[in-house]
Amino acid sequence: MQESVTRPSSDGHAIVVEGLTRTFRRETAVDHVSFRVARGRFFGFLGPNGAGKSTTIRMLTGLLRPSSGDAVIEGARLSGDLLALKRRIGVLTEELPLYERLTGEEHLLFAARMHGLPATEARGRTHELLEFLSLADERGKLVVDYSQGMRKKLALACALVHGPSVLFLDEPLNGIDPVSGRVVTDLLRRLTARGVTLFFTSHVLDVVERLCDEVAVIDHGRIVAQGTLAEIRSQRALSGDASLEDVFLRLVSADVKRENLSWIG
Amino acid sequence: MDRLIALVGLRFRLEARAISGSRGRKFGLLLALPALAFFSAATALGVFALVGLVSRTEPSLLLPALSAIATLFGLTWALSPLLAGIAATETHDLTRLLSYPVPLTTLVASSLIANLLQPTVLAQVPPLAALALALGGSRWPLAFFGLALGLLLVLAAGQTTGIALHALSRNRRIHDRVVFVGIGLGVLLSLFPILMLSRGGSAARRLVVPLLERDVFLLSPFAWGARAAVHAGRGEGLAFVGFSLAVTVALAATVGVSTVLAHRLYRGELDTGEATARGASRAPMRLPGAVGAVVEKELRVVWRDPRLKAVSLSGVIGPLLLLFLLGQGSAAGIGPAQLFSVASMAGLGVIGANSFALERQGLGLLLGFPVDRLAILVGKNLALVVLRGPVLVSLALAALVLAGPGVVPAVASLVLVTQVIGSAADNYLSILFPIAVPAAGRDPNAPIAGTRGLGAAAMGLVAMIATLVGAAPFAFLAWLPHLLAERWLWLLTLPLAIAGASAVYFMATSGAARLLERREQDLLASLRGEE
């Protein structure tokens, strides 16, 4: 199969998004979004609930057709050969699409085989990932019997098993215990150090502040800010000690209610 | 009392909302309510006439016959949560109400009262009134009282089964087994009338007459209300009081069991246990390549999901039932011609597999893999043919028994040919007309995104016709030696038929793979209700 792949961009960007838009019936969920992410960066994609984060991820991973606009992921164009794009990426979506009637080990092996890994290598990586994510003792348990945190770890393992060059992670730390959370964040850091690009969403802003080199904030389907935290602070004329949470609340014009409940006081 | 009213009101509001939220359910209700009223009135008239006739001609039969019918009715109702599938028994799920400071007895009572006012229960009242009039004459209020107690006991028993199943099903293994048993029981019950009416109903007579002669249903609590009504009609006061008391005690005991069960199960005092780890020692995913991985995944997932497994296994029943009916209608019994006809139709069972929608959320994962879509389709089709293997085996066995070993290869080939071509046709159906299914454990009656009921049905018919037309030349090759009475020709024609069907399959499936490549994002969007 001929891959409709553009040459990797000379400016070193792993993700280039141009005017990406998605309309559902009359509602525009993502509205002409454009941004670039340099290779090997830990990129945080933030926004309130319903801002368009997950829709953007689904479009960038080829699971949802954009209404207009295009993107290039590691040289593979979204409007071109989707299989070429899917070979380069790993995805952890919010819904955790897992087969509940497979065991954790079977699931991971299945993912490895579907990515074309030879049987021996698939088994080796499966074993390592299960050990690494503390799922080894539960390898024979059906996914339907896994807790939410275990499902999240398994879905993450499926996204990692083929060694992708770009990882899309939608709320990867949600529901994971602190010990596993530390293991996962350390792993993600190591991956970026090796040149893997991470596209990361989270509502836990101090984690984003700690991990991400750069962030983009989306609100009502539009990018309202992009850059390093320092850059955004200076763009918005915020003081140097303003946290990401302060910046975020300012950017999305959040109306934090201060009134008290009458019966609580 | 306020809580009780609020809980009953909540049930009705939830049910009304579930109906108003779905056009299909509203339409279904518009059809069902007049039909229910009609059948209720017709049953009432029939019951009145029949009971009058039996009372005049065979008065000694009245008690045992009514007891048997009441027991059958009671058992069917009590087992209805099992037959409907546990997920359908939302009404018995108390889990979401447990966090409120409401006594369990109130919860149980509210559920029972809400059940009393269901249309299906209210539809039982006219037949019961007619039965009371037919049995009791001027003493009909007493007869109705006895019958009403019997109905209450039936409803309470159904509630007990529902609560027990709902609580037990928190253990996934138990849940799976219960669902599988429920589906199997449903299939058996639906076949029961056909088997009973075969050979002019001789089977039914052999089974029922001895039971009625011995009046064994006297021991069934479901029959006690009906027996109280009969005794009331006959003016046998002592027997009436005795059976009324007995059914009241049974009712109280059943409600008590429901409350105790709810208390023990929902509060975790009766541990249903955790699903244990299994399969750890097995080496999974042995089949090579992406096709092998998809086949293995499909086989494991279907075999472990009780609903999918039951659907798969129930495919055996249709062809065997068809053979049975053909045998009933033919004095000469079943010959090769009938076997070939049934085998040619049996493969059509693969149509309607709905293979992409059944992936539910897993479809996003499957289509996220960088795998040639032809490999995914071939893997899914191969698994489907393997899972329909029991159809082939059962028909081959039937051929062996009914027509001898000579026709077995031809019958098996005919099944295979239609299955292979039917799978190719079904790929288009699965891509263009997926029927969304609710996620496991979700309300099966909730409105589902992406459903195209009428379109899917029409396209299913088109796919069946296309399969029959596409398979016709290869079916003819399998029939030809029989028609020419030259059985040795099968050595040539059967491999030719299978090779030809495979070629047609690959041509059609390559087209379907291209269609899937173009439509996969639309398919995902439609199943998420975003289209």
CSV table of C-alpha atoms in Angstrom, one decimal, chain B residues 55-290:
chain,number,residue,atom,x,y,z
B,55,SER,CA,-67.5,-27.4,35.1
B,56,ARG,CA,-70.5,-28.9,33.3
B,57,THR,CA,-68.8,-31.8,31.5
B,58,GLU,CA,-65.7,-32.8,33.5
B,59,PRO,CA,-66.1,-31.3,37.0
B,60,SER,CA,-63.5,-33.6,38.5
B,61,LEU,CA,-60.9,-32.2,36.1
B,62,LEU,CA,-61.4,-28.6,37.1
B,63,LEU,CA,-59.2,-28.5,40.3
B,64,PRO,CA,-56.2,-30.4,38.8
B,65,ALA,CA,-56.4,-28.6,35.5
B,66,LEU,CA,-56.7,-25.1,37.0
B,67,SER,CA,-53.9,-26.0,39.5
B,68,ALA,CA,-51.6,-27.0,36.6
B,69,ILE,CA,-52.3,-23.8,34.6
B,70,ALA,CA,-51.8,-21.6,37.7
B,71,THR,CA,-48.5,-23.4,38.4
B,72,LEU,CA,-47.3,-23.0,34.9
B,73,PHE,CA,-48.3,-19.3,34.9
B,74,GLY,CA,-46.6,-18.8,38.3
B,75,LEU,CA,-43.4,-20.5,37.3
B,76,THR,CA,-43.1,-18.6,34.1
B,77,TRP,CA,-43.7,-15.3,35.9
B,78,ALA,CA,-41.3,-16.1,38.7
B,79,LEU,CA,-38.7,-17.1,36.2
B,80,SER,CA,-39.3,-14.0,34.0
B,81,PRO,CA,-36.3,-12.1,35.4
B,82,LEU,CA,-34.1,-15.0,34.4
B,83,LEU,CA,-35.7,-15.2,31.0
B,84,ALA,CA,-35.6,-11.5,30.3
B,85,GLY,CA,-31.9,-11.3,31.2
B,86,ILE,CA,-30.7,-9.8,34.4
B,87,ALA,CA,-30.0,-6.4,32.7
B,88,ALA,CA,-33.7,-6.1,31.9
B,89,THR,CA,-34.7,-6.4,35.5
B,90,GLU,CA,-33.8,-2.8,36.3
B,91,THR,CA,-37.0,-2.6,38.3
B,92,HIS,CA,-35.6,-5.0,40.8
B,93,ASP,CA,-32.2,-3.2,41.2
B,94,LEU,CA,-32.2,-1.6,44.6
B,95,THR,CA,-28.5,-0.7,44.5
B,96,ARG,CA,-29.0,3.0,43.7
B,97,LEU,CA,-31.5,3.5,46.5
B,98,LEU,CA,-29.5,1.9,49.2
B,99,SER,CA,-27.6,5.1,50.1
B,100,TYR,CA,-30.9,6.7,51.3
B,101,PRO,CA,-32.1,6.2,54.8
B,102,VAL,CA,-35.1,4.1,53.7
B,103,PRO,CA,-35.9,0.7,55.4
B,104,LEU,CA,-35.3,-2.3,53.1
B,105,THR,CA,-38.9,-3.4,53.7
B,106,THR,CA,-40.1,-0.1,52.2
B,107,LEU,CA,-37.9,-0.6,49.2
B,108,VAL,CA,-39.2,-4.1,48.7
B,109,ALA,CA,-42.8,-3.1,49.2
B,110,SER,CA,-42.5,-0.1,46.8
B,111,SER,CA,-41.1,-2.4,44.1
B,112,LEU,CA,-43.9,-4.9,44.6
B,113,ILE,CA,-46.6,-2.1,44.6
B,114,ALA,CA,-45.1,-0.6,41.5
B,115,ASN,CA,-45.2,-4.0,39.8
B,116,LEU,CA,-48.9,-4.4,40.6
B,117,LEU,CA,-49.7,-1.3,38.5
B,118,GLN,CA,-47.8,-2.5,35.4
B,119,PRO,CA,-50.0,-2.8,32.2
B,120,THR,CA,-49.0,-6.5,32.0
B,121,VAL,CA,-50.3,-7.1,35.5
B,122,LEU,CA,-53.4,-5.1,35.1
B,123,ALA,CA,-54.2,-7.1,31.9
B,124,GLN,CA,-54.5,-10.2,34.1
B,125,VAL,CA,-57.5,-8.7,36.0
B,126,PRO,CA,-60.2,-9.2,33.4
B,127,PRO,CA,-59.3,-12.9,32.9
B,128,LEU,CA,-59.2,-13.3,36.7
B,129,ALA,CA,-62.6,-11.6,37.1
B,130,ALA,CA,-64.1,-13.8,34.4
B,131,LEU,CA,-62.6,-16.9,36.0
B,132,ALA,CA,-64.1,-15.8,39.4
B,133,LEU,CA,-67.5,-15.3,37.8
B,134,ALA,CA,-67.3,-18.7,36.0
B,135,LEU,CA,-66.2,-20.5,39.2
B,136,GLY,CA,-68.1,-18.6,41.8
B,137,GLY,CA,-71.4,-17.6,40.4
B,138,SER,CA,-73.0,-15.5,43.1
B,139,ARG,CA,-70.0,-16.2,45.3
B,140,TRP,CA,-67.6,-14.6,42.8
B,141,PRO,CA,-66.2,-12.0,45.2
B,142,LEU,CA,-64.8,-14.8,47.4
B,143,ALA,CA,-63.4,-16.6,44.3
B,144,PHE,CA,-61.8,-13.4,43.1
B,145,PHE,CA,-60.3,-12.9,46.5
B,146,GLY,CA,-58.6,-16.3,46.2
B,147,LEU,CA,-57.4,-15.7,42.7
B,148,ALA,CA,-56.1,-12.2,43.6
B,149,LEU,CA,-54.1,-13.7,46.4
B,150,GLY,CA,-52.6,-16.2,44.0
B,151,LEU,CA,-51.7,-13.4,41.6
B,152,LEU,CA,-50.0,-11.5,44.4
B,153,LEU,CA,-48.0,-14.6,45.3
B,154,VAL,CA,-46.9,-14.9,41.7
B,155,LEU,CA,-45.7,-11.3,41.6
B,156,ALA,CA,-43.9,-11.6,44.9
B,157,ALA,CA,-42.1,-14.7,43.6
B,158,GLY,CA,-41.0,-12.8,40.5
B,159,GLN,CA,-39.7,-10.1,42.7
B,160,THR,CA,-37.8,-12.5,44.9
B,161,THR,CA,-36.2,-14.1,41.8
B,162,GLY,CA,-35.3,-10.6,40.4
B,163,ILE,CA,-33.8,-9.3,43.6
B,164,ALA,CA,-31.7,-12.5,44.1
B,165,LEU,CA,-30.5,-12.5,40.5
B,166,HIS,CA,-29.7,-8.8,40.6
B,167,ALA,CA,-27.6,-9.1,43.8
B,168,LEU,CA,-26.0,-12.4,42.8
B,169,SER,CA,-25.1,-11.0,39.4
B,170,ARG,CA,-22.6,-8.6,41.0
B,171,ASN,CA,-20.3,-11.5,40.7
B,172,ARG,CA,-19.5,-11.5,36.9
B,173,ARG,CA,-19.1,-15.3,36.7
B,174,ILE,CA,-22.5,-15.9,38.3
B,175,HIS,CA,-24.0,-13.2,36.1
B,176,ASP,CA,-22.6,-14.8,33.0
B,177,ARG,CA,-23.9,-18.2,34.0
B,178,VAL,CA,-27.3,-16.9,34.9
B,179,VAL,CA,-27.7,-15.0,31.6
B,180,PHE,CA,-26.7,-18.1,29.7
B,181,VAL,CA,-29.0,-20.4,31.6
B,182,GLY,CA,-31.8,-17.8,31.1
B,183,ILE,CA,-31.3,-17.7,27.4
B,184,GLY,CA,-31.1,-21.5,27.2
B,185,LEU,CA,-34.3,-21.8,29.2
B,186,GLY,CA,-36.1,-19.3,27.0
B,187,VAL,CA,-35.1,-21.3,23.9
B,188,LEU,CA,-36.3,-24.5,25.5
B,189,LEU,CA,-39.6,-23.0,26.6
B,190,SER,CA,-40.2,-21.6,23.1
B,191,LEU,CA,-39.6,-25.0,21.6
B,192,PHE,CA,-41.8,-26.8,24.2
B,193,PRO,CA,-45.1,-26.1,22.5
B,194,ILE,CA,-43.8,-27.3,19.1
B,195,LEU,CA,-42.5,-30.5,20.6
B,196,MET,CA,-45.7,-31.0,22.6
B,197,LEU,CA,-47.9,-30.5,19.5
B,198,SER,CA,-45.9,-32.9,17.3
B,199,ARG,CA,-47.5,-36.1,16.1
B,200,GLY,CA,-51.0,-34.7,16.9
B,201,GLY,CA,-50.2,-33.8,20.5
B,202,SER,CA,-49.5,-37.3,21.6
B,203,ALA,CA,-46.4,-36.2,23.5
B,204,ALA,CA,-48.4,-33.6,25.4
B,205,ARG,CA,-51.0,-36.2,26.3
B,206,ARG,CA,-48.4,-38.7,27.6
B,207,LEU,CA,-46.9,-36.0,29.8
B,208,VAL,CA,-49.9,-34.1,31.1
B,209,VAL,CA,-52.6,-36.8,31.7
B,210,PRO,CA,-50.7,-38.7,34.5
B,211,LEU,CA,-49.9,-35.5,36.2
B,212,LEU,CA,-53.5,-34.4,36.2
B,213,GLU,CA,-54.8,-37.8,37.3
B,214,ARG,CA,-52.5,-37.7,40.3
B,215,ASP,CA,-53.3,-34.0,41.0
B,216,VAL,CA,-49.7,-33.3,41.8
B,217,PHE,CA,-50.1,-29.6,41.5
B,218,LEU,CA,-52.0,-29.6,44.8
B,219,LEU,CA,-48.5,-29.2,46.3
B,220,SER,CA,-47.7,-26.1,44.2
B,221,PRO,CA,-48.2,-22.8,46.2
B,222,PHE,CA,-49.0,-21.1,42.9
B,223,ALA,CA,-52.1,-23.3,42.6
B,224,TRP,CA,-53.5,-22.6,46.1
B,225,GLY,CA,-55.2,-19.3,45.2
B,226,ALA,CA,-57.0,-21.0,42.2
B,227,ARG,CA,-58.0,-23.9,44.5
B,228,ALA,CA,-59.4,-21.5,47.1
B,229,ALA,CA,-61.4,-19.9,44.2
B,230,VAL,CA,-62.8,-23.3,43.1
B,231,HIS,CA,-63.8,-24.2,46.7
B,232,ALA,CA,-65.4,-20.8,47.2
B,233,GLY,CA,-67.5,-21.4,44.1
B,234,ARG,CA,-68.5,-24.9,45.4
B,235,GLY,CA,-69.5,-23.4,48.7
B,236,GLU,CA,-66.8,-25.5,50.5
B,237,GLY,CA,-66.1,-22.9,53.2
B,238,LEU,CA,-63.4,-24.8,55.2
B,239,ALA,CA,-61.4,-25.7,52.1
B,240,PHE,CA,-61.6,-22.1,50.9
B,241,VAL,CA,-60.4,-20.7,54.2
B,242,GLY,CA,-57.6,-23.3,54.3
B,243,PHE,CA,-56.2,-22.6,50.9
B,244,SER,CA,-56.6,-18.8,51.3
B,245,LEU,CA,-54.6,-19.0,54.5
B,246,ALA,CA,-52.0,-21.2,52.9
B,247,VAL,CA,-51.5,-18.8,50.0
B,248,THR,CA,-51.4,-15.8,52.4
B,249,VAL,CA,-48.7,-17.5,54.5
B,250,ALA,CA,-46.8,-18.3,51.2
B,251,LEU,CA,-47.1,-14.7,50.2
B,252,ALA,CA,-45.8,-13.4,53.5
B,253,ALA,CA,-43.0,-15.8,53.4
B,254,THR,CA,-42.0,-14.8,49.9
B,255,VAL,CA,-42.0,-11.1,50.7
B,256,GLY,CA,-40.0,-12.0,53.9
B,257,VAL,CA,-37.5,-13.9,51.8
B,258,SER,CA,-37.2,-10.9,49.4
B,259,THR,CA,-36.5,-8.5,52.3
B,260,VAL,CA,-34.0,-10.9,54.0
B,261,LEU,CA,-32.3,-11.5,50.6
B,262,ALA,CA,-32.1,-7.8,49.9
B,263,HIS,CA,-30.8,-7.2,53.4
B,264,ARG,CA,-28.1,-9.9,53.2
B,265,LEU,CA,-27.1,-9.5,49.6
B,266,TYR,CA,-27.0,-5.8,49.2
B,267,ARG,CA,-25.3,-5.2,52.5
B,268,GLY,CA,-22.6,-7.6,51.7
B,269,GLU,CA,-23.4,-10.1,54.5
B,270,LEU,CA,-23.8,-12.8,52.0
B,271,ASP,CA,-20.6,-12.7,50.0
B,272,THR,CA,-21.1,-13.8,46.4
B,273,GLY,CA,-17.3,-14.1,46.1
B,274,GLU,CA,-14.9,-12.5,43.6
B,275,ALA,CA,-14.3,-13.8,40.1
B,276,THR,CA,-11.1,-15.7,40.4
B,277,ALA,CA,-8.1,-15.4,38.0
B,278,ARG,CA,-7.9,-17.9,35.3
B,279,GLY,CA,-6.1,-18.5,32.1
B,280,ALA,CA,-2.8,-17.3,33.6
B,281,SER,CA,-1.0,-20.4,32.7
B,282,ARG,CA,-2.3,-20.5,29.1
B,283,ALA,CA,-0.3,-19.0,26.3
B,284,PRO,CA,-2.8,-16.8,24.5
B,285,MET,CA,-2.7,-15.4,20.9
B,286,ARG,CA,-1.1,-18.4,19.2
B,287,LEU,CA,-2.5,-17.9,15.7
B,288,PRO,CA,-0.2,-16.0,13.4
B,289,GLY,CA,-0.6,-12.6,11.9
B,290,ALA,CA,-3.3,-10.0,12.2
